[in-house]
Amino acid sequence: MDREAIERLGLQNLSDVVKRFAGANVRDYGGIGGMKTVSVRNLGAHHTAVSYDGITISNTQAGQIDIGRYSLDNLQLVSLSIGDGIDLMQSARHYASAGVLSIQSERPHFESKDWVLRLRVKGGSFGQVAPSLRYWQKLGTQTSLSVDGSYLRADGSYPFTLINGPLRTKEHRSNSDISSWRGEVNLYHSLNTGGELSGKVSWYYSERGLPGSVILYRGVGNERLWDEDFFAQATYEQPLGQHWKLKSHLKYTHSWNSYEDTNVKYAGGKQVDVNRQDEFYGSVIAGWQPIKGLSLSMAEDLSYNTLKNNINTGNNAQPALPKRLTSLTSLALRFQWHRLSADANVVGTYATEQVEIGPEPSDRHRLSPSVSLSYRLFDEHHLYLRAMYKSTFRMPTFNDLYYLRMGNTGLRPEKAREYNVGLTWSGHLPWQQVFVSATVDGYYNDVDDKIVAFPSTYVWRMANFGKVHIYGLDATVGIETPLYKGFGAGFTATYTYQKATDELASSPTYGSQLPYTPKHSGSGSLLLRSPWVNIGYSYLFQSKRWASSQNIRDYEMPPFTEHTLTLSRDFRFKSWRMSLQGTIHNLTDKQYEVIRYYPMPGRSWTIGLNVEL
């Protein structure tokens, strides 16, 4: 989904975009500041990499990325790759993931001036105010700079209905405010040798309330969370003659968060947890094309992660303070012959850890292969048959191994295997004005050694206790057509069928659908362009699902559909541009939950003004 479609549909954050991808599962805890995570075809958020301008974002402590933090103001393209992406020059981290959510920021482009200034302000329901600024500067014929800054605040106090049998009461979400700042600087430089060097420095800070679950007789939440993230990254690309290419990445990340809970159950009446993560990451990728139709690449990734916090490990009075060194090595091959294209790769993983207190896990070694085929069935039509097999695994996180009184240093990696077969077609209809693209894919995934919290004698402990089978079908269609002079229309739709069941024979929930997994889900959008106003409409739907692995009535969650309507108008003046946009979210004021006891906002609105000089 590109920038134009995102703006025309009035989407507010990255999770709203991802929800419209077939095969993507987003867990949304509600509200502007609620956590939002993504997984591919129910394999879990830990198996899905999130890439920002070609370099993955990491969180070794928890293993999942909150995509709700990322603004859409400076994005050019958001894409989801299931299996391996098109680019052979990927890092080993990309190849090691079951799927990759790629975020690509907008690069500076200039028309008549050497600079561009863009100001945007957005406001809406529940006290939302979100100004942002962007500045582009050409520093020479080969160098450009971009600076982005944004601020967001909202009280998040939206109404909802609390249902207790026949009794219904009107309530307001409390302690769901957020205040956040974001700043980013990008530098791009084209080399005389045909290569390119780019760098990025990013900073994010937020304070938010954690409203918690809405249950009967529960008081106002007192939990607060502060987050700070800083990273600096650089990418260097260089062709080496006619047959070789080189790409390298460097990145340093520092993350800090502080969690505070005021409650009489704690000694002193308050619990404060502070975490600090650091990562040093480097990747080198070499590409070689010895003959036409045959390409190879080899990537080596090294990362060093540390975690410091004040959380005890249960039996030990002091935190473990773990350190992890990880090496990922990938070898990829692509062969193209007539209408056949074949890709294969293998990823080798080695990880070793040290802790200052407590037992250390054994070193981990694993090879993960992948192969995919694409065959064009007819020379005159863009109709392709495709198939894929991919083996991946995810390392236990620092929390899994050491913390939250459940750590288990004997955990094995969680292993996943993906199988896919599908058809894809694109082309113009006979009258050559309507462009249509369509895909349909059937897939099967299975997961072994699933890492879950399992009850032991006195406390819950993390354990390899689980086997999951996932059967599914994804279908998409897109239509683009001109209507009349200055008029046009675009339509997209996605549908997913998914059966994800617990297959551990000794489990009391054997054969049950996994929690929060609807069998039927999908989305659609309609864009109408005219000289006077642009209209965007989109919807999401999910069938019933269960909040527990016990598929009984007590845990059943009803189906829902959410509708969004957007009106926008662009104005062009002699030396500057302006656009206005108004959006109504959840048009029918449907009350629903993605996660049980976390109600989503009802009908709301936003108005935005964008000025570009």
Short mmCIF file of N, CA, C and O in Angstrom, two decimals, residues 127-243:
data_model
loop_
_atom_site.label_atom_id
_atom_site.label_comp_id
_atom_site.label_asym_id
_atom_site.label_seq_id
_atom_site.Cartn_x
_atom_site.Cartn_y
_atom_site.Cartn_z
N GLY A 127 -9.65 14.15 22.36
CA GLY A 127 -8.53 15.03 22.66
C GLY A 127 -7.30 14.84 21.81
O GLY A 127 -6.19 15.23 22.21
N GLN A 128 -7.45 14.28 20.61
CA GLN A 128 -6.29 14.01 19.77
C GLN A 128 -5.81 15.27 19.06
O GLN A 128 -6.58 15.96 18.40
N VAL A 129 -4.53 15.57 19.20
CA VAL A 129 -3.86 16.65 18.47
C VAL A 129 -2.52 16.10 18.00
O VAL A 129 -1.76 15.52 18.79
N ALA A 130 -2.22 16.26 16.69
CA ALA A 130 -1.01 15.65 16.14
C ALA A 130 -0.40 16.55 15.06
O ALA A 130 -0.70 16.39 13.88
N PRO A 131 0.43 17.54 15.45
CA PRO A 131 1.16 18.33 14.45
C PRO A 131 2.44 17.62 14.01
O PRO A 131 3.03 16.85 14.77
N SER A 132 2.87 17.88 12.79
CA SER A 132 4.14 17.32 12.31
C SER A 132 4.76 18.27 11.30
O SER A 132 4.09 19.10 10.69
N LEU A 133 6.07 18.13 11.14
CA LEU A 133 6.84 18.99 10.24
C LEU A 133 7.83 18.14 9.47
O LEU A 133 8.44 17.21 10.03
N ARG A 134 8.01 18.48 8.20
CA ARG A 134 9.02 17.82 7.38
C ARG A 134 9.76 18.88 6.57
O ARG A 134 9.15 19.80 6.01
N TYR A 135 11.09 18.70 6.50
CA TYR A 135 11.91 19.62 5.73
C TYR A 135 12.89 18.82 4.89
O TYR A 135 13.59 17.95 5.40
N TRP A 136 12.90 19.11 3.59
CA TRP A 136 13.86 18.50 2.67
C TRP A 136 14.81 19.58 2.15
O TRP A 136 14.39 20.69 1.84
N GLN A 137 16.09 19.22 2.03
CA GLN A 137 17.08 20.16 1.54
C GLN A 137 18.05 19.43 0.60
O GLN A 137 18.59 18.39 0.95
N LYS A 138 18.23 20.03 -0.59
CA LYS A 138 19.25 19.51 -1.51
C LYS A 138 20.58 20.12 -1.12
O LYS A 138 20.76 21.34 -1.13
N LEU A 139 21.55 19.27 -0.78
CA LEU A 139 22.86 19.74 -0.35
C LEU A 139 23.88 19.74 -1.47
O LEU A 139 25.03 20.13 -1.27
N GLY A 140 23.48 19.29 -2.62
CA GLY A 140 24.36 19.21 -3.79
C GLY A 140 23.69 18.38 -4.85
O GLY A 140 22.54 17.94 -4.69
N THR A 141 24.37 18.19 -5.93
CA THR A 141 23.77 17.41 -7.02
C THR A 141 23.59 15.95 -6.64
O THR A 141 22.76 15.24 -7.22
N GLN A 142 24.32 15.47 -5.64
CA GLN A 142 24.27 14.06 -5.28
C GLN A 142 23.85 13.81 -3.84
O GLN A 142 23.81 12.66 -3.40
N THR A 143 23.54 14.86 -3.09
CA THR A 143 23.28 14.71 -1.65
C THR A 143 21.99 15.43 -1.28
O THR A 143 21.74 16.54 -1.75
N SER A 144 21.18 14.79 -0.45
CA SER A 144 19.95 15.41 0.05
C SER A 144 19.73 15.03 1.51
O SER A 144 20.23 14.00 1.98
N LEU A 145 18.98 15.88 2.19
CA LEU A 145 18.74 15.73 3.62
C LEU A 145 17.24 15.84 3.88
O LEU A 145 16.55 16.63 3.25
N SER A 146 16.75 15.03 4.80
CA SER A 146 15.36 15.16 5.24
C SER A 146 15.32 15.17 6.76
O SER A 146 16.05 14.43 7.42
N VAL A 147 14.45 16.04 7.31
CA VAL A 147 14.27 16.16 8.76
C VAL A 147 12.77 16.05 9.03
O VAL A 147 11.97 16.76 8.40
N ASP A 148 12.38 15.17 9.95
CA ASP A 148 10.99 14.98 10.31
C ASP A 148 10.82 15.10 11.81
O ASP A 148 11.66 14.58 12.58
N GLY A 149 9.75 15.74 12.22
CA GLY A 149 9.42 15.83 13.64
C GLY A 149 7.91 15.78 13.82
O GLY A 149 7.16 16.33 13.00
N SER A 150 7.44 15.13 14.87
CA SER A 150 6.00 15.05 15.10
C SER A 150 5.72 14.93 16.59
O SER A 150 6.58 14.50 17.38
N TYR A 151 4.50 15.32 16.95
CA TYR A 151 4.04 15.24 18.34
C TYR A 151 2.61 14.71 18.32
O TYR A 151 1.83 15.02 17.42
N LEU A 152 2.28 13.90 19.29
CA LEU A 152 0.93 13.35 19.42
C LEU A 152 0.50 13.39 20.88
O LEU A 152 1.28 12.99 21.76
N ARG A 153 -0.71 13.85 21.10
CA ARG A 153 -1.29 13.75 22.43
C ARG A 153 -2.77 13.43 22.28
O ARG A 153 -3.45 13.83 21.32
N ALA A 154 -3.28 12.67 23.23
CA ALA A 154 -4.70 12.33 23.27
C ALA A 154 -5.02 11.87 24.67
O ALA A 154 -4.20 11.23 25.34
N ASP A 155 -6.22 12.20 25.13
CA ASP A 155 -6.62 11.71 26.46
C ASP A 155 -7.22 10.31 26.37
O ASP A 155 -7.26 9.58 27.36
N GLY A 156 -7.67 9.90 25.18
CA GLY A 156 -8.13 8.53 24.96
C GLY A 156 -9.34 8.14 25.77
O GLY A 156 -9.63 6.94 25.91
N SER A 157 -10.08 9.08 26.28
CA SER A 157 -11.24 8.76 27.14
C SER A 157 -12.48 8.60 26.27
O SER A 157 -13.30 9.52 26.17
N TYR A 158 -12.60 7.44 25.65
CA TYR A 158 -13.74 7.22 24.76
C TYR A 158 -14.82 6.41 25.49
O TYR A 158 -14.54 5.60 26.37
N PRO A 159 -16.10 6.61 25.11
CA PRO A 159 -17.20 5.91 25.79
C PRO A 159 -17.35 4.47 25.30
O PRO A 159 -16.98 4.15 24.16
N PHE A 160 -17.88 3.62 26.14
CA PHE A 160 -18.22 2.25 25.76
C PHE A 160 -19.33 1.78 26.69
O PHE A 160 -19.61 2.39 27.73
N THR A 161 -19.95 0.68 26.31
CA THR A 161 -21.04 0.11 27.10
C THR A 161 -20.55 -1.14 27.81
O THR A 161 -20.01 -2.05 27.19
N LEU A 162 -20.69 -1.17 29.12
CA LEU A 162 -20.32 -2.33 29.93
C LEU A 162 -21.55 -3.21 30.12
O LEU A 162 -22.58 -2.74 30.61
N ILE A 163 -21.44 -4.45 29.69
CA ILE A 163 -22.57 -5.38 29.73
C ILE A 163 -22.38 -6.39 30.86
O ILE A 163 -21.35 -7.06 30.92
N ASN A 164 -23.36 -6.48 31.73
CA ASN A 164 -23.35 -7.44 32.83
C ASN A 164 -24.71 -8.12 32.85
O ASN A 164 -25.64 -7.68 33.53
N GLY A 165 -24.81 -9.20 32.05
CA GLY A 165 -26.10 -9.88 31.92
C GLY A 165 -27.11 -8.93 31.30
O GLY A 165 -26.86 -8.33 30.25
N PRO A 166 -28.28 -8.73 31.95
CA PRO A 166 -29.28 -7.80 31.40
C PRO A 166 -28.94 -6.34 31.68
O PRO A 166 -29.57 -5.44 31.13
N LEU A 167 -27.95 -6.08 32.54
CA LEU A 167 -27.61 -4.71 32.93
C LEU A 167 -26.58 -4.13 31.96
O LEU A 167 -25.55 -4.74 31.68
N ARG A 168 -26.86 -2.92 31.46
CA ARG A 168 -25.94 -2.21 30.59
C ARG A 168 -25.68 -0.82 31.17
O ARG A 168 -26.63 -0.09 31.47
N THR A 169 -24.41 -0.47 31.32
CA THR A 169 -24.06 0.84 31.86
C THR A 169 -23.09 1.54 30.91
O THR A 169 -22.26 0.90 30.26
N LYS A 170 -23.22 2.86 30.82
CA LYS A 170 -22.34 3.68 30.00
C LYS A 170 -21.08 4.03 30.80
O LYS A 170 -21.19 4.58 31.90
N GLU A 171 -19.93 3.69 30.25
CA GLU A 171 -18.66 3.95 30.92
C GLU A 171 -17.74 4.72 29.98
O GLU A 171 -18.01 4.88 28.79
N HIS A 172 -16.59 5.18 30.54
CA HIS A 172 -15.56 5.83 29.75
C HIS A 172 -14.22 5.13 30.01
O HIS A 172 -13.93 4.78 31.17
N ARG A 173 -13.47 4.92 28.95
CA ARG A 173 -12.12 4.34 29.10
C ARG A 173 -11.27 5.32 29.89
O ARG A 173 -11.21 6.52 29.57
N SER A 174 -10.61 4.83 30.92
CA SER A 174 -9.80 5.71 31.76
C SER A 174 -8.34 5.28 31.71
O SER A 174 -8.00 4.15 31.35
N ASN A 175 -7.48 6.23 32.06
CA ASN A 175 -6.03 5.99 32.09
C ASN A 175 -5.53 5.48 30.73
O ASN A 175 -4.67 4.61 30.65
N SER A 176 -6.06 6.04 29.65
CA SER A 176 -5.65 5.62 28.31
C SER A 176 -5.07 6.79 27.52
O SER A 176 -5.14 6.82 26.29
N ASP A 177 -4.51 7.77 28.22
CA ASP A 177 -3.91 8.93 27.56
C ASP A 177 -2.54 8.58 27.01
O ASP A 177 -1.91 7.60 27.40
N ILE A 178 -2.08 9.40 26.08
CA ILE A 178 -0.74 9.23 25.52
C ILE A 178 -0.19 10.58 25.13
O ILE A 178 -0.93 11.49 24.70
N SER A 179 1.11 10.73 25.29
CA SER A 179 1.85 11.89 24.81
C SER A 179 3.17 11.37 24.24
O SER A 179 3.91 10.67 24.94
N SER A 180 3.45 11.68 22.98
CA SER A 180 4.66 11.13 22.36
C SER A 180 5.32 12.16 21.45
O SER A 180 4.65 13.03 20.87
N TRP A 181 6.65 12.03 21.34
CA TRP A 181 7.47 12.87 20.47
C TRP A 181 8.28 11.95 19.56
O TRP A 181 8.73 10.89 19.98
N ARG A 182 8.48 12.39 18.33
CA ARG A 182 9.30 11.63 17.38
C ARG A 182 10.13 12.60 16.54
O ARG A 182 9.63 13.62 16.07
N GLY A 183 11.39 12.24 16.34
CA GLY A 183 12.27 13.01 15.47
C GLY A 183 13.14 12.08 14.64
O GLY A 183 13.54 11.01 15.11
N GLU A 184 13.40 12.48 13.41
CA GLU A 184 14.19 11.62 12.51
C GLU A 184 14.94 12.49 11.51
O GLU A 184 14.41 13.47 10.99
N VAL A 185 16.19 12.11 11.24
CA VAL A 185 17.03 12.79 10.25
C VAL A 185 17.57 11.73 9.30
O VAL A 185 18.08 10.68 9.74
N ASN A 186 17.43 11.97 7.98
CA ASN A 186 17.94 11.06 6.96
C ASN A 186 18.89 11.81 6.04
O ASN A 186 18.63 12.96 5.66
N LEU A 187 19.96 11.14 5.65
CA LEU A 187 20.93 11.70 4.71
C LEU A 187 21.14 10.70 3.58
O LEU A 187 21.37 9.51 3.83
N TYR A 188 21.06 11.17 2.32
CA TYR A 188 21.23 10.32 1.15
C TYR A 188 22.34 10.90 0.27
O TYR A 188 22.34 12.10 -0.02
N HIS A 189 23.24 10.03 -0.17
CA HIS A 189 24.35 10.49 -1.01
C HIS A 189 24.62 9.46 -2.11
O HIS A 189 24.82 8.27 -1.82
N SER A 190 24.60 9.92 -3.37
CA SER A 190 24.94 9.07 -4.51
C SER A 190 26.43 9.22 -4.82
O SER A 190 26.93 10.34 -4.95
N LEU A 191 27.10 8.08 -4.94
CA LEU A 191 28.54 8.07 -5.16
C LEU A 191 28.85 8.11 -6.65
O LEU A 191 28.07 7.64 -7.49
N ASN A 192 30.02 8.66 -7.00
CA ASN A 192 30.45 8.70 -8.40
C ASN A 192 30.68 7.32 -8.97
O ASN A 192 30.67 7.13 -10.19
N THR A 193 30.88 6.34 -8.11
CA THR A 193 31.13 4.96 -8.55
C THR A 193 29.85 4.20 -8.86
O THR A 193 29.89 3.01 -9.17
N GLY A 194 28.69 4.88 -8.74
CA GLY A 194 27.42 4.21 -8.99
C GLY A 194 26.77 3.65 -7.74
O GLY A 194 25.67 3.09 -7.81
N GLY A 195 27.42 3.79 -6.62
CA GLY A 195 26.88 3.30 -5.36
C GLY A 195 26.08 4.36 -4.64
O GLY A 195 25.89 5.48 -5.11
N GLU A 196 25.61 3.99 -3.47
CA GLU A 196 24.81 4.91 -2.68
C GLU A 196 25.06 4.68 -1.20
O GLU A 196 25.21 3.55 -0.73
N LEU A 197 25.08 5.79 -0.46
CA LEU A 197 25.25 5.76 0.99
C LEU A 197 24.09 6.50 1.61
O LEU A 197 23.74 7.61 1.20
N SER A 198 23.45 5.88 2.60
CA SER A 198 22.33 6.52 3.30
C SER A 198 22.48 6.30 4.79
O SER A 198 23.01 5.28 5.24
N GLY A 199 21.99 7.26 5.56
CA GLY A 199 22.06 7.17 7.00
C GLY A 199 20.78 7.69 7.64
O GLY A 199 20.10 8.55 7.07
N LYS A 200 20.45 7.18 8.81
CA LYS A 200 19.24 7.56 9.52
C LYS A 200 19.53 7.61 11.01
O LYS A 200 20.17 6.71 11.57
N VAL A 201 19.03 8.67 11.66
CA VAL A 201 19.04 8.79 13.12
C VAL A 201 17.61 9.04 13.56
O VAL A 201 16.95 9.95 13.04
N SER A 202 17.12 8.23 14.50
CA SER A 202 15.72 8.32 14.91
C SER A 202 15.61 8.30 16.43
O SER A 202 16.37 7.58 17.10
N TRP A 203 14.65 9.08 16.94
CA TRP A 203 14.41 9.15 18.39
C TRP A 203 12.91 9.16 18.63
O TRP A 203 12.16 9.83 17.91
N TYR A 204 12.47 8.44 19.64
CA TYR A 204 11.06 8.36 19.99
C TYR A 204 10.94 8.35 21.51
O TYR A 204 11.70 7.67 22.20
N TYR A 205 9.97 9.11 22.03
CA TYR A 205 9.71 9.12 23.47
C TYR A 205 8.21 9.20 23.69
O TYR A 205 7.50 9.96 23.00
N SER A 206 7.71 8.44 24.64
CA SER A 206 6.28 8.50 24.93
C SER A 206 6.04 8.24 26.41
O SER A 206 6.81 7.54 27.08
N GLU A 207 4.94 8.82 26.89
CA GLU A 207 4.38 8.48 28.19
C GLU A 207 2.92 8.15 27.97
O GLU A 207 2.20 8.88 27.29
N ARG A 208 2.48 7.04 28.52
CA ARG A 208 1.09 6.63 28.30
C ARG A 208 0.54 5.93 29.54
O ARG A 208 1.29 5.37 30.35
N GLY A 209 -0.76 6.00 29.65
CA GLY A 209 -1.44 5.20 30.65
C GLY A 209 -1.80 3.85 30.07
O GLY A 209 -2.07 3.72 28.88
N LEU A 210 -1.80 2.84 30.91
CA LEU A 210 -2.21 1.50 30.50
C LEU A 210 -3.56 1.22 31.12
O LEU A 210 -3.66 0.91 32.31
N PRO A 211 -4.64 1.34 30.35
CA PRO A 211 -5.97 1.24 30.93
C PRO A 211 -6.31 -0.16 31.42
O PRO A 211 -7.19 -0.33 32.25
N GLY A 212 -5.62 -1.16 30.90
CA GLY A 212 -5.89 -2.52 31.34
C GLY A 212 -7.22 -3.04 30.84
O GLY A 212 -7.92 -2.41 30.04
N SER A 213 -7.59 -4.20 31.32
CA SER A 213 -8.82 -4.84 30.87
C SER A 213 -10.03 -4.25 31.58
O SER A 213 -9.94 -3.76 32.70
N VAL A 214 -11.16 -4.29 30.89
CA VAL A 214 -12.42 -3.81 31.45
C VAL A 214 -13.19 -5.01 31.98
O VAL A 214 -13.74 -5.80 31.22
N ILE A 215 -13.21 -5.18 33.29
CA ILE A 215 -13.95 -6.26 33.93
C ILE A 215 -14.77 -5.68 35.06
O ILE A 215 -14.52 -4.56 35.53
N LEU A 216 -15.76 -6.42 35.51
CA LEU A 216 -16.66 -5.91 36.53
C LEU A 216 -15.92 -5.63 37.83
O LEU A 216 -15.03 -6.39 38.24
N TYR A 217 -16.31 -4.54 38.48
CA TYR A 217 -15.79 -4.15 39.79
C TYR A 217 -14.31 -3.81 39.76
O TYR A 217 -13.68 -3.69 40.80
N ARG A 218 -13.75 -3.63 38.57
CA ARG A 218 -12.35 -3.23 38.51
C ARG A 218 -12.25 -1.72 38.58
O ARG A 218 -12.97 -1.00 37.89
N GLY A 219 -11.37 -1.23 39.43
CA GLY A 219 -11.23 0.20 39.60
C GLY A 219 -10.46 0.84 38.46
O GLY A 219 -10.12 0.21 37.47
N VAL A 220 -10.20 2.14 38.60
CA VAL A 220 -9.46 2.88 37.59
C VAL A 220 -8.01 2.38 37.56
O VAL A 220 -7.39 2.16 38.60
N GLY A 221 -7.48 2.18 36.35
CA GLY A 221 -6.11 1.69 36.22
C GLY A 221 -5.09 2.72 36.68
O GLY A 221 -5.27 3.93 36.50
N ASN A 222 -4.02 2.25 37.29
CA ASN A 222 -2.96 3.13 37.79
C ASN A 222 -1.61 2.81 37.15
O ASN A 222 -0.58 3.29 37.62
N GLU A 223 -1.61 2.03 36.11
CA GLU A 223 -0.35 1.64 35.48
C GLU A 223 0.09 2.70 34.47
O GLU A 223 -0.72 3.21 33.70
N ARG A 224 1.39 3.02 34.48
CA ARG A 224 1.96 3.99 33.56
C ARG A 224 3.19 3.37 32.88
O ARG A 224 3.87 2.52 33.47
N LEU A 225 3.43 3.80 31.66
CA LEU A 225 4.57 3.29 30.91
C LEU A 225 5.26 4.43 30.19
O LEU A 225 4.63 5.23 29.51
N TRP A 226 6.59 4.51 30.36
CA TRP A 226 7.42 5.46 29.64
C TRP A 226 8.33 4.67 28.70
O TRP A 226 8.94 3.66 29.10
N ASP A 227 8.43 5.12 27.45
CA ASP A 227 9.28 4.45 26.46
C ASP A 227 10.20 5.47 25.80
O ASP A 227 9.78 6.60 25.49
N GLU A 228 11.43 5.05 25.58
CA GLU A 228 12.36 5.85 24.79
C GLU A 228 13.16 4.92 23.89
O GLU A 228 13.70 3.91 24.36
N ASP A 229 13.21 5.26 22.60
CA ASP A 229 13.96 4.46 21.64
C ASP A 229 14.83 5.39 20.81
O ASP A 229 14.36 6.40 20.28
N PHE A 230 16.08 4.99 20.68
CA PHE A 230 17.02 5.73 19.82
C PHE A 230 17.77 4.71 18.96
O PHE A 230 18.20 3.67 19.45
N PHE A 231 17.89 5.02 17.68
CA PHE A 231 18.75 4.18 16.84
C PHE A 231 19.40 5.02 15.76
O PHE A 231 18.86 6.05 15.32
N ALA A 232 20.57 4.58 15.35
CA ALA A 232 21.31 5.17 14.23
C ALA A 232 21.70 4.04 13.30
O ALA A 232 22.24 3.01 13.76
N GLN A 233 21.42 4.20 12.01
CA GLN A 233 21.72 3.14 11.06
C GLN A 233 22.28 3.73 9.77
O GLN A 233 22.01 4.89 9.43
N ALA A 234 23.05 2.92 9.06
CA ALA A 234 23.64 3.34 7.79
C ALA A 234 23.63 2.16 6.83
O ALA A 234 23.79 1.00 7.23
N THR A 235 23.44 2.46 5.54
CA THR A 235 23.44 1.45 4.48
C THR A 235 24.35 1.92 3.35
O THR A 235 24.29 3.09 2.94
N TYR A 236 25.16 0.98 2.87
CA TYR A 236 26.08 1.26 1.76
C TYR A 236 25.84 0.22 0.67
O TYR A 236 25.84 -0.98 0.94
N GLU A 237 25.58 0.69 -0.55
CA GLU A 237 25.36 -0.19 -1.69
C GLU A 237 26.33 0.18 -2.80
O GLU A 237 26.53 1.37 -3.08
N GLN A 238 26.90 -0.84 -3.45
CA GLN A 238 27.90 -0.58 -4.49
C GLN A 238 27.94 -1.72 -5.50
O GLN A 238 28.16 -2.87 -5.14
N PRO A 239 27.71 -1.43 -6.80
CA PRO A 239 27.97 -2.45 -7.83
C PRO A 239 29.48 -2.60 -8.04
O PRO A 239 30.22 -1.60 -8.05
N LEU A 240 29.90 -3.82 -8.23
CA LEU A 240 31.33 -4.13 -8.43
C LEU A 240 31.48 -4.79 -9.79
O LEU A 240 31.44 -6.02 -9.91
N GLY A 241 31.60 -3.97 -10.82
CA GLY A 241 31.69 -4.52 -12.17
C GLY A 241 30.32 -4.96 -12.66
O GLY A 241 29.27 -4.55 -12.16
N GLN A 242 30.30 -5.84 -13.65
CA GLN A 242 29.05 -6.29 -14.26
C GLN A 242 28.40 -7.45 -13.51
O GLN A 242 27.22 -7.71 -13.70
N HIS A 243 29.16 -8.16 -12.68
CA HIS A 243 28.64 -9.41 -12.12
C HIS A 243 28.49 -9.39 -10.60
O HIS A 243 27.88 -10.30 -10.04
#
